[in-house]
Each structure stands twice: as C-alpha cells, then as structure tokens.
Short mmCIF file of C-alpha atoms in Angstrom, two decimals:
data_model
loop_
_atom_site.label_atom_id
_atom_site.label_comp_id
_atom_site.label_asym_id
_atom_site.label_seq_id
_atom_site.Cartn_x
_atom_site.Cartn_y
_atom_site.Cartn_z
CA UNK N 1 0.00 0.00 0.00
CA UNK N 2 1.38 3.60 -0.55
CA UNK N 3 1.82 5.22 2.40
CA UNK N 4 2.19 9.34 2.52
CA UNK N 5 3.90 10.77 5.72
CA UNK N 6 3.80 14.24 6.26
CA UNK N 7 5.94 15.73 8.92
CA UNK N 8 7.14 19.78 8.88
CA UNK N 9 10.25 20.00 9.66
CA UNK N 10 13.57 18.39 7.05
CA UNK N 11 12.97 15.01 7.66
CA UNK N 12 16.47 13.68 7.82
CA UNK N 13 17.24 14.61 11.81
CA UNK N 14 13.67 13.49 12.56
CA UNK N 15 14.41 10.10 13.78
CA UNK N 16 10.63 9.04 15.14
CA UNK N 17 9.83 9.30 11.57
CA UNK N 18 12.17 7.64 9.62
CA UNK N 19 12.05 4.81 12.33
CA UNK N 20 8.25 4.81 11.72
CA UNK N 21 8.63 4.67 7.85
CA UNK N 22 10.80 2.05 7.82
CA UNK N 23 8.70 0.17 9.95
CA UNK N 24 6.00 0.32 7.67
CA UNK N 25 8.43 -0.50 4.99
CA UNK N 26 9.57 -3.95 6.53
CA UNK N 27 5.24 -4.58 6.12
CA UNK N 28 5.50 -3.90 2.24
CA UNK N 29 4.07 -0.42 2.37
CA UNK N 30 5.50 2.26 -0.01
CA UNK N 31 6.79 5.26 1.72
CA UNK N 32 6.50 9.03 0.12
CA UNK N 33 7.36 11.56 3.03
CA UNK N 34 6.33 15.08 2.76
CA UNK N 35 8.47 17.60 4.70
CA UNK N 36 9.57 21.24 5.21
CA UNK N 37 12.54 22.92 3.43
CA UNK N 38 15.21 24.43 5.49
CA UNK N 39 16.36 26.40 2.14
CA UNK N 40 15.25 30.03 2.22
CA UNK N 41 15.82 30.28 -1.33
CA UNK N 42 13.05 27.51 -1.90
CA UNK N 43 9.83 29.78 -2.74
CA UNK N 44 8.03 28.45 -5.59
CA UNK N 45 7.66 24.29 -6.03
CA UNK N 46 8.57 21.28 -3.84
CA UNK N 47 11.94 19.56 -3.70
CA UNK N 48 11.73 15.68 -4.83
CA UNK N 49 14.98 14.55 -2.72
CA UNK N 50 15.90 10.89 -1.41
CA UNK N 51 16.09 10.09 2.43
CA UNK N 52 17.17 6.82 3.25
CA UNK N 53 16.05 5.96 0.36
CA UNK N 54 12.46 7.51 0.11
CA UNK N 55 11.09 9.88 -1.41
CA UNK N 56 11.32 12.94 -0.13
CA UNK N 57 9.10 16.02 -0.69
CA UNK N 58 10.32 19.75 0.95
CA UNK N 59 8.30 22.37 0.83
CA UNK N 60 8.87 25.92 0.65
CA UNK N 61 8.92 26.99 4.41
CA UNK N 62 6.51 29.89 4.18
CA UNK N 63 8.24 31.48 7.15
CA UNK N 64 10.80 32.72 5.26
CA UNK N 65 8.43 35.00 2.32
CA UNK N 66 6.42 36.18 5.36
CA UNK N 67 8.98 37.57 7.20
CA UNK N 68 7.23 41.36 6.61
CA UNK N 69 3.82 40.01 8.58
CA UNK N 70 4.64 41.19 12.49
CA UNK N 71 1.80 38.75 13.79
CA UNK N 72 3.40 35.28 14.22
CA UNK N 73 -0.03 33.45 15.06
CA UNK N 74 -0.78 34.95 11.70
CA UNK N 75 2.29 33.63 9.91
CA UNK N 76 1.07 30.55 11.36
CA UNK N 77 -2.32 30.53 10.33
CA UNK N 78 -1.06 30.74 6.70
CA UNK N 79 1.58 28.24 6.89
CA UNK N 80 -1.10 25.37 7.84
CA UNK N 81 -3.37 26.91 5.26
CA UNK N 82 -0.19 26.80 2.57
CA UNK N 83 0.53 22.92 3.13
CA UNK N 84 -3.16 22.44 3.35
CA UNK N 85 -3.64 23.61 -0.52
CA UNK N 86 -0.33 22.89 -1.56
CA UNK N 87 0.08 19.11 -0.26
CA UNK N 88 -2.96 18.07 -1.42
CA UNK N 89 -2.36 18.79 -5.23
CA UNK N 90 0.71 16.15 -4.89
CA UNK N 91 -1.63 13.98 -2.59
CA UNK N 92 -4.58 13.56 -4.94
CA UNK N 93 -2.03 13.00 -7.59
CA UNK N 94 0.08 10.06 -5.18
CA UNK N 95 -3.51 8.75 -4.08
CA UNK N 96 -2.28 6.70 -0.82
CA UNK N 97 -4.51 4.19 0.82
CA UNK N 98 -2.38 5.49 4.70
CA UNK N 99 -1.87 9.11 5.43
CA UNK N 100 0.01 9.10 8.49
CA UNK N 101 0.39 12.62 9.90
CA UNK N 102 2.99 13.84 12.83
CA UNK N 103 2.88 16.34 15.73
CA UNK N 104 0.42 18.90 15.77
CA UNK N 105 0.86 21.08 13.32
CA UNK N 106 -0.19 18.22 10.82
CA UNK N 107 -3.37 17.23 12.42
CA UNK N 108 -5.41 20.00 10.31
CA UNK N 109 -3.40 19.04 6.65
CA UNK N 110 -4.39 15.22 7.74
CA UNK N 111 -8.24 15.94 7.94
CA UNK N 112 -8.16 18.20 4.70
CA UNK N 113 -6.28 15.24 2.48
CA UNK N 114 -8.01 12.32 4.21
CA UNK N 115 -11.44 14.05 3.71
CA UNK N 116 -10.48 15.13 -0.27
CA UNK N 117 -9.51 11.43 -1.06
CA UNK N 118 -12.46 9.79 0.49
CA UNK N 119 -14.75 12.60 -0.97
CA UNK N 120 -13.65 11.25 -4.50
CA UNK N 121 -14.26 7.32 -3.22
CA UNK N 122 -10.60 6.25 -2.36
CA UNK N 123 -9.83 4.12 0.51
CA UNK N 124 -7.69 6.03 3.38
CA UNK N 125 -6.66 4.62 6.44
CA UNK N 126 -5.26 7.95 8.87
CA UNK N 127 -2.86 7.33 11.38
CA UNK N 128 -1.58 10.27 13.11
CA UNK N 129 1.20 10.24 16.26
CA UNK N 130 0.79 13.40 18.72
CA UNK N 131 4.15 14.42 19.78
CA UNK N 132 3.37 16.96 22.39
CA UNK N 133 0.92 17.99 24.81
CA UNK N 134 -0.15 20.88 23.30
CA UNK N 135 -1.97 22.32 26.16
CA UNK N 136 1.44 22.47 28.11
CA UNK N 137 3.53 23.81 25.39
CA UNK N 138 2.92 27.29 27.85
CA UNK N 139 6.80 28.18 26.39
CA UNK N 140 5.54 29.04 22.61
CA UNK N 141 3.02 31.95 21.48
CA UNK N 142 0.01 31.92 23.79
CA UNK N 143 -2.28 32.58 20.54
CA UNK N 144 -0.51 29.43 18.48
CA UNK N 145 -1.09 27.34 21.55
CA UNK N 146 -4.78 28.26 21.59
CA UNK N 147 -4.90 27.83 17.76
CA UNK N 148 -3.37 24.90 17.42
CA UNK N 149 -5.66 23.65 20.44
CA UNK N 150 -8.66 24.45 18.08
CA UNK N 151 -7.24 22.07 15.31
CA UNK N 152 -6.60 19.31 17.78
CA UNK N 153 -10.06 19.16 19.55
CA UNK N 154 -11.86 19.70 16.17
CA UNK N 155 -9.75 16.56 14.87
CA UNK N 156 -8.46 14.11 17.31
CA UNK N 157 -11.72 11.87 17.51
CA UNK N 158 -11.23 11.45 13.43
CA UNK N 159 -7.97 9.60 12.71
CA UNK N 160 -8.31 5.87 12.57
CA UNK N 161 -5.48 5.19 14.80
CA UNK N 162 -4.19 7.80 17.24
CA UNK N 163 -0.09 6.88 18.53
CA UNK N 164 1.43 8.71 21.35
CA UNK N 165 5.04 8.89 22.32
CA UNK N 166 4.55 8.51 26.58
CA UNK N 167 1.59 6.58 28.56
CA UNK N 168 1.21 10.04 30.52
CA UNK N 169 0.26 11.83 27.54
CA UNK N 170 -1.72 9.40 26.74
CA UNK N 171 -3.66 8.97 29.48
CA UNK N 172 -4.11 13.13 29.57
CA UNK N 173 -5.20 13.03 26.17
CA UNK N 174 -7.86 10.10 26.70
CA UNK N 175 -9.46 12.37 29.87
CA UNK N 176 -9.21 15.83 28.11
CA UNK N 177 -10.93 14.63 24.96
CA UNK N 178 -12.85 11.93 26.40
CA UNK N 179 -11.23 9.55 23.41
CA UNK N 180 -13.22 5.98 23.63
CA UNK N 181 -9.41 4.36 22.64
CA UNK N 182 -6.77 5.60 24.11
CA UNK N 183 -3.49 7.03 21.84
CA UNK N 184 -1.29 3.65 21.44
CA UNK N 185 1.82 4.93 23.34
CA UNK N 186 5.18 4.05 20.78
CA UNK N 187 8.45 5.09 22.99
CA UNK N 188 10.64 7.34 20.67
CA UNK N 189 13.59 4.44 21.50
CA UNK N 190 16.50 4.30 18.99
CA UNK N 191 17.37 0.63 17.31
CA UNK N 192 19.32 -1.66 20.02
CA UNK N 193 20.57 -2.76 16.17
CA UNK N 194 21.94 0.26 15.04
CA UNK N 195 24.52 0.84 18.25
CA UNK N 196 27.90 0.51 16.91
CA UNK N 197 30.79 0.02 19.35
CA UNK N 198 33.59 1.20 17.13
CA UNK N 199 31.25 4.42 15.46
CA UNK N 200 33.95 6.88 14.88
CA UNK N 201 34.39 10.05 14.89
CA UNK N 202 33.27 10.32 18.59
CA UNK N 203 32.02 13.02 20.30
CA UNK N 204 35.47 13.55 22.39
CA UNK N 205 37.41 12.86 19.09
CA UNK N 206 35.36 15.64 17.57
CA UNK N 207 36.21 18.89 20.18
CA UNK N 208 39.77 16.72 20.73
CA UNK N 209 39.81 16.14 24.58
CA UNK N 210 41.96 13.31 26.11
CA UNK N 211 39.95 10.72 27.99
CA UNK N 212 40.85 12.30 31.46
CA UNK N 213 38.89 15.56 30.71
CA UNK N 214 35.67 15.10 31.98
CA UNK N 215 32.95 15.89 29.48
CA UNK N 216 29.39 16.53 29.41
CA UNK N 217 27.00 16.02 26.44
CA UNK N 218 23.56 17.59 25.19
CA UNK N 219 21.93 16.36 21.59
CA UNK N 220 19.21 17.97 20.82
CA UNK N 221 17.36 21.11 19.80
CA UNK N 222 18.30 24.57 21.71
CA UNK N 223 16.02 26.65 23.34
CA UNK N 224 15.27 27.92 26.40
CA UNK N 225 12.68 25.12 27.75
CA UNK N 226 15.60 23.24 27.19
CA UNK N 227 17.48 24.56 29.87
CA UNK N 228 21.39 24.84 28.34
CA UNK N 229 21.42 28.30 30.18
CA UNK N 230 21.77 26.50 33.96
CA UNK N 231 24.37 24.37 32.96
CA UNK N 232 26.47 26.71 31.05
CA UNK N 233 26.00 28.81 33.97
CA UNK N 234 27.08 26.10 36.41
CA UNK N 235 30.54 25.81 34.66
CA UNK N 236 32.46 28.40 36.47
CA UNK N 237 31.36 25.60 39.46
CA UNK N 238 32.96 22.71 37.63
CA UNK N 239 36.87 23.73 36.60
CA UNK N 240 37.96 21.48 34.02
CA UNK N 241 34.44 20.24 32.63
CA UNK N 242 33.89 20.64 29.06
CA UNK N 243 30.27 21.09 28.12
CA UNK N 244 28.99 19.90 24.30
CA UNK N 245 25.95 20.87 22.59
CA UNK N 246 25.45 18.83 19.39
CA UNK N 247 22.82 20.99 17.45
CA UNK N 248 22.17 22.72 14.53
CA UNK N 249 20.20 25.57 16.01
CA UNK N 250 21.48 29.19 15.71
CA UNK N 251 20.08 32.62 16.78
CA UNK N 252 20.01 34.45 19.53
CA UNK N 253 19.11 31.75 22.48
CA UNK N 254 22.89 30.06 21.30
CA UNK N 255 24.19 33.80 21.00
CA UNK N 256 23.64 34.10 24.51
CA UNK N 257 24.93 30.99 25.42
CA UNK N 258 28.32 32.18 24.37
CA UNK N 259 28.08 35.35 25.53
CA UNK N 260 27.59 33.65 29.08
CA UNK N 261 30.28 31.84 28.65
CA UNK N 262 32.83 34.16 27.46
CA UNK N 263 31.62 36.23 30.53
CA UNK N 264 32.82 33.37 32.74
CA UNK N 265 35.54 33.46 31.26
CA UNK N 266 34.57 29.33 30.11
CA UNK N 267 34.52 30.11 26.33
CA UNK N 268 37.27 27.21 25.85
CA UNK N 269 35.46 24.65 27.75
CA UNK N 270 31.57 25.25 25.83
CA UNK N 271 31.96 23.64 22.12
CA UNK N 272 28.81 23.49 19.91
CA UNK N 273 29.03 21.00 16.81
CA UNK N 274 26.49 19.77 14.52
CA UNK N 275 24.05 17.17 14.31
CA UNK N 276 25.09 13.52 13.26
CA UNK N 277 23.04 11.02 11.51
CA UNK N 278 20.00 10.05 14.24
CA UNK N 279 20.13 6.42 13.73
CA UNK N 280 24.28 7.16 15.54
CA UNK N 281 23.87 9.92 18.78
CA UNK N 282 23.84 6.71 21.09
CA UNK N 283 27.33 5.42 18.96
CA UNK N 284 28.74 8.92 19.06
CA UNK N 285 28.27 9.89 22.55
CA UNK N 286 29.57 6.79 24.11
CA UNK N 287 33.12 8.26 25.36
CA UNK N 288 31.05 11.28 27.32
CA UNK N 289 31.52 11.68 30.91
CA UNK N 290 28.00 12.51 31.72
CA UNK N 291 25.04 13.08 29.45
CA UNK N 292 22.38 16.06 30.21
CA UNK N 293 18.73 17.08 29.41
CA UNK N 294 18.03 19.72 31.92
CA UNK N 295 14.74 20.61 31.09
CA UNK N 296 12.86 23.37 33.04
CA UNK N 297 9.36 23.29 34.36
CA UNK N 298 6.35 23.55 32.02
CA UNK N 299 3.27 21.30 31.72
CA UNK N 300 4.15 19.75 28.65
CA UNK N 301 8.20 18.92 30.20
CA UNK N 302 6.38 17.34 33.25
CA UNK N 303 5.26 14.49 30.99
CA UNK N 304 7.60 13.73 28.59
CA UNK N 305 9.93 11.06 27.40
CA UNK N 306 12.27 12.38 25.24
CA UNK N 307 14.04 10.94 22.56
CA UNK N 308 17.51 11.30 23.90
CA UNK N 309 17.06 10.04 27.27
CA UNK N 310 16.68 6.61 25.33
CA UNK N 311 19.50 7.45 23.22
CA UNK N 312 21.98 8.27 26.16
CA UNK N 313 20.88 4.71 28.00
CA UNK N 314 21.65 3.35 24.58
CA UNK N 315 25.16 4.47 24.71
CA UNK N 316 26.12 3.79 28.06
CA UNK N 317 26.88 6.77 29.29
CA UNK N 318 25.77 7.78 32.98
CA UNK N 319 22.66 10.47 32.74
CA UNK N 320 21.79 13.39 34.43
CA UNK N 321 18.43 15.40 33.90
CA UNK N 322 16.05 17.69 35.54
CA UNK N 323 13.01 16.93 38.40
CA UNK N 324 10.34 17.31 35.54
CA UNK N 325 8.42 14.45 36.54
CA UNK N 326 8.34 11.65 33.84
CA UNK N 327 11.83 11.80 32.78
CA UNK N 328 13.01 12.29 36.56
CA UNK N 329 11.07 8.88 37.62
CA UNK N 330 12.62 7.27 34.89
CA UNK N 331 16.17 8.00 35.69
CA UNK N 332 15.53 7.23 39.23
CA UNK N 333 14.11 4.12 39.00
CA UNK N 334 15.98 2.59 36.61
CA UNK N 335 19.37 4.54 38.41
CA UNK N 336 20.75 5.22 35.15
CA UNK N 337 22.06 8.51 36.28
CA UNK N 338 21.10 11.51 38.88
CA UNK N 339 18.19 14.12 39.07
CA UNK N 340 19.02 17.75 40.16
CA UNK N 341 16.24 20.51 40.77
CA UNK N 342 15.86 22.30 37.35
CA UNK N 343 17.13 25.61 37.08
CA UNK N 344 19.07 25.23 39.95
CA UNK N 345 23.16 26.46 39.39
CA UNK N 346 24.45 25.14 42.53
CA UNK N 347 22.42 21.53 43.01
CA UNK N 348 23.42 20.67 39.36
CA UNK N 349 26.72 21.26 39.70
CA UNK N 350 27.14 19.15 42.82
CA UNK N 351 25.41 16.16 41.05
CA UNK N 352 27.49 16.56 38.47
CA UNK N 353 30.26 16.43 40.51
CA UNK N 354 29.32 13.47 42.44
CA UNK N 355 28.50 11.96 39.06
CA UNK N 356 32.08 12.22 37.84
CA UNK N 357 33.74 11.26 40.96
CA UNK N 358 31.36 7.98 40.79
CA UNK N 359 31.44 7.49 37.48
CA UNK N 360 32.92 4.09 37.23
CA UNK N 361 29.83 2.49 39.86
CA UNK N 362 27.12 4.08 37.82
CA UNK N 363 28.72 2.55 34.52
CA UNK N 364 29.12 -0.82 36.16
CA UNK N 365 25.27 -0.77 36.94
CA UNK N 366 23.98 0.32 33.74
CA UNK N 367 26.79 -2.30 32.07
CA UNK N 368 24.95 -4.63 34.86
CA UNK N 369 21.39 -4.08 33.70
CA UNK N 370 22.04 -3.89 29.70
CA UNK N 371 19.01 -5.59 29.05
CA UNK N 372 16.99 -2.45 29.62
CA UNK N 373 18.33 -1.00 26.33
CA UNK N 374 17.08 -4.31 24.45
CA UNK N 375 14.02 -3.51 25.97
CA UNK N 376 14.07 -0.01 25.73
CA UNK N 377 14.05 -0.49 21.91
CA UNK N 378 11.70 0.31 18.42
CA UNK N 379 12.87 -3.51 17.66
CA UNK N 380 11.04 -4.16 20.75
CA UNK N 381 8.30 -2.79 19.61
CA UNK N 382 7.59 -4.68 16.63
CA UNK N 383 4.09 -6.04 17.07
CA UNK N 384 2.92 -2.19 17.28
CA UNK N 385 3.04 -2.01 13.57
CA UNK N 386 2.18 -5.39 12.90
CA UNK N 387 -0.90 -4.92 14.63
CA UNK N 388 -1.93 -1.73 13.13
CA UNK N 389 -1.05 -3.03 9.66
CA UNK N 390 -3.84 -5.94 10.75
CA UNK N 391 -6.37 -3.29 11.20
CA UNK N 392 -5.60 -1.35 7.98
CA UNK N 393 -5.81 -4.42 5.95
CA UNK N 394 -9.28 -5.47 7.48
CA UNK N 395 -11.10 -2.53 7.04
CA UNK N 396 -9.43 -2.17 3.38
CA UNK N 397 -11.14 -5.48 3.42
CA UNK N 398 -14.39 -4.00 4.68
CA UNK N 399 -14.29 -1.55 1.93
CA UNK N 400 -13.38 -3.48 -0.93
CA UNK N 401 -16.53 -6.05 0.41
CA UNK N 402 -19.03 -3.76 2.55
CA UNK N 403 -20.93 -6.67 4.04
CA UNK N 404 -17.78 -8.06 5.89
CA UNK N 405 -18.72 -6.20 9.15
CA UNK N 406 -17.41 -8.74 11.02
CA UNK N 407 -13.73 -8.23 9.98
CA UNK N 408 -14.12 -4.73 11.23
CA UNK N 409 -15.53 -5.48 14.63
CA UNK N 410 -11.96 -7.99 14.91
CA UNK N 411 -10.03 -5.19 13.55
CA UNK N 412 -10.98 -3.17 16.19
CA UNK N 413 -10.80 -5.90 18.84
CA UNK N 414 -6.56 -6.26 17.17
CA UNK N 415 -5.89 -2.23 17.67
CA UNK N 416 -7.36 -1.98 21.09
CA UNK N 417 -5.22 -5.10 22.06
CA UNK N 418 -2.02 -3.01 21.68
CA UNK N 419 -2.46 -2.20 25.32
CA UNK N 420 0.80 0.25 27.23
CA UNK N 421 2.29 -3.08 28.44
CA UNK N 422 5.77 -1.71 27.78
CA UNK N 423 5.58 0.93 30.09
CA UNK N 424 3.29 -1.24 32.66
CA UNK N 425 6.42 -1.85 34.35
CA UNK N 426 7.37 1.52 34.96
CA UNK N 427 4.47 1.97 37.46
CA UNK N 428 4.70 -1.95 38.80
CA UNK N 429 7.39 -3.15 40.61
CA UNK N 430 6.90 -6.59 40.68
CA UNK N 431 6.08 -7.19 36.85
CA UNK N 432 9.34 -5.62 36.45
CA UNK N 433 11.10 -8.10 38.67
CA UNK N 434 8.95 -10.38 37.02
CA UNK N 435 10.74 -9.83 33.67
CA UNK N 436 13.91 -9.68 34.50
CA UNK N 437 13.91 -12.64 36.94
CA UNK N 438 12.94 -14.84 33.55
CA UNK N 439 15.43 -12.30 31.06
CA UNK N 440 19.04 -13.57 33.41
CA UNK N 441 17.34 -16.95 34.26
CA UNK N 442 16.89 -18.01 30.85
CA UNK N 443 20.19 -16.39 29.93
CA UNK N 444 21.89 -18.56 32.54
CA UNK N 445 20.38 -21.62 31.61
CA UNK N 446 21.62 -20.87 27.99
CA UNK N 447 24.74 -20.12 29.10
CA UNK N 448 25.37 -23.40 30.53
CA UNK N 449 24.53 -24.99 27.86
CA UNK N 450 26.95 -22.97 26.13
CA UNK N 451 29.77 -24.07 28.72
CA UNK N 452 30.11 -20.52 29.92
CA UNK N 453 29.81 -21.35 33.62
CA UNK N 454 31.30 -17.49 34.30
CA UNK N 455 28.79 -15.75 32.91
CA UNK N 456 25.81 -18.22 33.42
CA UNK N 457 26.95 -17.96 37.35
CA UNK N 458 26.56 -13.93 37.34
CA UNK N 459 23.37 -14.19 35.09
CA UNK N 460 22.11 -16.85 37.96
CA UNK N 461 23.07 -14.07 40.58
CA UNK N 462 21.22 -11.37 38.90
CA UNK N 463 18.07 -13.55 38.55
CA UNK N 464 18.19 -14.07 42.57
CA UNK N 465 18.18 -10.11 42.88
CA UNK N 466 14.92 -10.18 40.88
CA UNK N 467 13.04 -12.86 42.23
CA UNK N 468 13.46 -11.91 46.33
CA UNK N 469 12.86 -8.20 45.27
CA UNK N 470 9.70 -6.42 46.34
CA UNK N 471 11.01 -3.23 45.08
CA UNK N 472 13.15 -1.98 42.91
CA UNK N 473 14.96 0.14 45.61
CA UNK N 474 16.47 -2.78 46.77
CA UNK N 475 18.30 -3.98 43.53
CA UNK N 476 21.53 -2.01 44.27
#
C-alpha cells in the first residue's frame, strides 16, 4: 500500500519518523514523506529529494516570504493553510490508501487530504502520532497554543489510529478529549541494532579532549525550555568540565549561550558541533563523561519522554536530567544517572560532581542491567506495527466487500489489544522483577549450555536479585 507521511520540519534529523517509515516498509508499504525545506531560497515548487532511500518532498517553508507580517499566530495561520492547498495537489495526484500525519501542526493538513480522497471514493486509512501535549507547550506563542488547540479538539476523535510517544500523555489526552481508545503509546527508542561500538568520529574525538577531561553532552534542539542556560552557567562551578551541545540551532538563544560563557571566562570549555546522523547519537556519545537534558518546568516537560534520554541509555553513558516528573522517575528508577532541581546552578553542579567522581559504579550498573536497552528499543516494539497493519488491511477489506462487518468489529478488537504493556512496568514493581527474573534466568540456563559457567553464574546471581525483590529500591 502507498503510504504518505507528512511531517514539517527536514525530515532527515527526525528520527521518530524515519524509524516509523521504515517500519512500515519492513510490512510492504511504499513510503512518500512530505516535509519542510530548510532552504530560504526555496519559494516556488517542492523539492523531490531521497532520504534513506524515500522519497522525499520539501516544501517551501513559508516562514521565510512572510517575514514582513509582524503577527506570528498569523504567519502561522497561513503556513497550515499553505501545506493544506499545496500538499494536497501532490496527494490527490500520489492517491495513498495510509496518510500518516505527525505532531500537531499536521493534524489539520491530515483531515483536509483524508477528507479530499475519500470525498472522490478512495480508501484512506489515517494514522496520526501526537508528539506533544499541546496544552502544556505554555513556552511558545500563547495565541498558536490556543490555535493549534482548536485544530486538535476539532480533529483528534477522526484519525483511525491515534499513537502517542509517553503513557502520561496518553492517558491526559484520553481524559481531556474523552477519546473511547486511548493514543497507542510508541516510545521514541533508537534501534538496540543500530549501536555501533567502534562508530567513529566520537564526540570527544570531535572537540579533541583526552579521555581524562571530563565531558558533558547535550543532543538535541536549543532553546530555552531546554534549559542549556543552567548548565552553562554552572561551569564556572565545575573547573575542568567541558560542556557539548550537538545541534544545529542558531540565533540568539545560542548567542547568549556564548556570551555567558565568554563572561565566565569558560569560552574554551563550551563547544557546539552539529548534528550527526539520528540512527548514531547513542554510537557517538559513548566516550562522554556525563550526558544532560536539563529541562525546566512547564506542563508539557512534566510528561515527557524524550528521545535522547533513550539514546543516552543506549550508549552507556551515565545520565543526568532535571526533576520534571516523567523523565526524573525514569532515571531514578531505573538509576541510570542523577536528578538535580531544574534551574538550579548550585544543586546541578554538585550532582554533576558526584556523578564524575562515581562514574565508574554508575557505569558498572547500567553495564549490569544492559538488558533495559534491548528492551528499551523500536525492535522491541515490533508487534505495534504489525498490529496496526492488521487493522488497515481489514477494514481495506471492509471496503473493498461492505458486508464483511465482522472483519471490522476484529479489527478493532486487534488495535485496542495493543495495550501500554511496555511501560506497565514503569508503574509496577513486581512485573518488572517479574521480567527480569525470567530475562538472566533463561540467559543462565543458555549459558550453561553454552559451557560458559562465568557468565551463566553472574546471570544466575542477577536472577536471585529479581526474584526476592519487592522493590526496585532494593536492587543495588
């Protein structure tokens, strides 16, 4: 089936996406992606480019010819109304049986092509995966918030299959809208596959430190909800600690980044490189001291699971983030790393410090506990797509033969059986010991069948941890 994504932003740093299309692509669908141009030159037609091998159409960012209108929610307005018109002309021509829309500021274009296609008697199936909690996004334009609000509540209830990227937004978005099935929650986890050992350059090769200088790592986008300003501003507290931001944002937030530093007089020690492929932070960043998201408070930081905190548990590297709630629980339960209260100068320098002087006992316990990062995985969350392909093919069923109403009352059943389990275990203790008990006991019993009595001994010993375990504040 040909599948159209749609996504505004370049496409090629957008990981969730590509992950998702080549998901879909493992099923036999054919991918077309539509995206935004980063080229301010771009101002008439679309871009046809290849990404990974897909198609790839960029569109003119109308930002950049609308730089003379002073009201952004205005600029706004007509940017959803320009990919409205001008995505559905190559839509209608492409005539895909999946439209499969991400993050807000798609959820509008997705009802206008879905609704144009199955006007003129063409089978669509509309997926669409909400990013953010839009309500809490209290950092942007108070008028885009409430606009983009508007879109959302006038077309949640119509997609066929709503996707999520954390079971608290999920569960916020089921109450708020009063959504009879839940958003299927798909962690934005890199590939356990894709982790490459021997991935050079590395991130310390890159700025050229020696392995004895400690440094700390940020990949990401900059802005101020991000919270780069407290730890640049903690340096002066931590002599000899390189801080790296691998981005390719610019403008004024950055500007002031270095001008903080310079006034410290830590210009040397803040370095500020650009992106690498997605699919390689977690390869990259391996030979970082620490890793950072220091997120400040705002509704929608409270409940997210972002990207890179999967990516730094991917690469090994010991973690520390800010007390927004989801991400902080995470950390602290699974004692990949240390929480410090966000905005605070003075408390994250001291848990960096403490981080750095402890190093080696939080890398032994994450080296102990791998098996979260095989878990922690999109490979481990195959059946996701397998199940949602199930339901598009039955109701494409239902259409092609509209007396089958049984095969969409299974269909239905299939897509409300991909229940949170993945993240069950991040609210239940024991079905996490549960897990792991039978993860190092079946590894130990392999193991000796192997002959390696070594490792199948301290697989054994891990298993015992699991199984007498109440609580996962014991497993030290």
């Amino acid at each position: 089936m040909k599948t159209l994504m749609i996504v505004l932003n370049s496409v090629s740093n957008d990981n969730r996406v590509l992950k998702s299309a080549h998901s879909l692509e493992s099923l036999k669908h054919k991918i077309e992606i539509y995206g935004m141009s980063g080229d301010k030159e771009l101002k008439t037609k679309p871009i046809l480019k290849r990404i990974s091998n897909w198609p790839v159409r960029l569109f003119p960012n109308p930002g950049y010819f609308l730089s003379g209108v002073k009201s952004r929610v205005d600029r706004w307005k007509f940017m959803v109304d320009y990919f409205m018109t001008s995505m559905l002309v190559y839509a209608e021509q492409m005539s895909p049986e999946i439209v499969y829309t991400h993050d807000y500021n798609t959820i509008l274009i997705g009802k206008k092509i879905v609704n144009s296609l199955r006007s003129q008697g063409k089978f669509v199936y509309w997926i669409h995966d909400l990013h953010e909690y839009v309500r809490g996004l209290t950092t942007t334009d108070d008028e885009i918030r409430q606009l983009a609000l508007e879109h959302e509540s006038e077309c949640i209830h119509k997609p066929d299959c709503l996707i999520t990227v954390s079971p608290m937004l999920s569960r916020k978005l089921t109450q708020e809208y009063r959504l009879s099935n839940p958003p299927k929650v798909l962690i934005n986890a890199p590939k356990y596959s894709t982790f490459n050992p021997h991935y050079e350059p590395t991130v310390r090769q890159v700025v050229g430190l020696e392995k004895d200088v400690p440094l700390i790592v940020y990949v990401g986008g900059v802005a101020r909800a991000r919270g780069l300003h407290t730890v640049v501003d903690a340096l002066p507290k931590l002599p000899g600690v390189h801080l790296v931001l691998v981005t390719n944002n610019q403008g004024d937030y950055i500007e002031s980044l270095k001008s903080s530093a310079e006034s410290y007089q830590c210009s040397d020690r803040l370095h500020i490189i650009p992106y690498v492929p997605p699919e390689m932070v977690s390869s990259f960043v391996r030979d970082a001291t620490v890793a950072i998201h220091p997120m400040i408070h705002y509704p929608n930081a409270e409940i997210a699971l972002p990207n890179k905190l999967f990516e730094y548990m991917h690469s090994g590297v010991p973690i520390v983030v800010s007390n927004c709630d989801s991400m902080g629980r995470f950390v602290r339960k699974w004692k990949v790393g240390e929480v410090f209260e966000a905005e605070n100068i003075d408390h994250l320098a001291n848990v960096i410090k403490c981080l750095i002087d402890n190093r080696d006992a939080y890398v032994r316990h994450i080296q102990e506990f791998s098996m979260l990062n095989q878990y922690f995985s999109w490979e481990n969350q195959d059946s996701f797509f397998n199940i949602v392909n199930q339901d598009i093919q039955k109701k494409y069923q239902l259409f092609r033969q509209p007396d089958g109403s049984d095969i969409v009352q299974n269909s239905r059943e299939n897509l409300d059986d991909l229940s949170n389990d993945l993240f069950d275990i991040f609210y239940d203790a024991s079905l996490t010991n549960s897990l792991f008990y039978k993860y190092y006991y079946c590894c130990g019993q392999a193991q000796l069948n192997e002959g390696k009595s070594t490792e199948a001994e301290q697989s054994f010993y891990l298993a015992s941890k699991f199984k007498y375990s109440s609580n996962l504040e014991d497993l030290t």
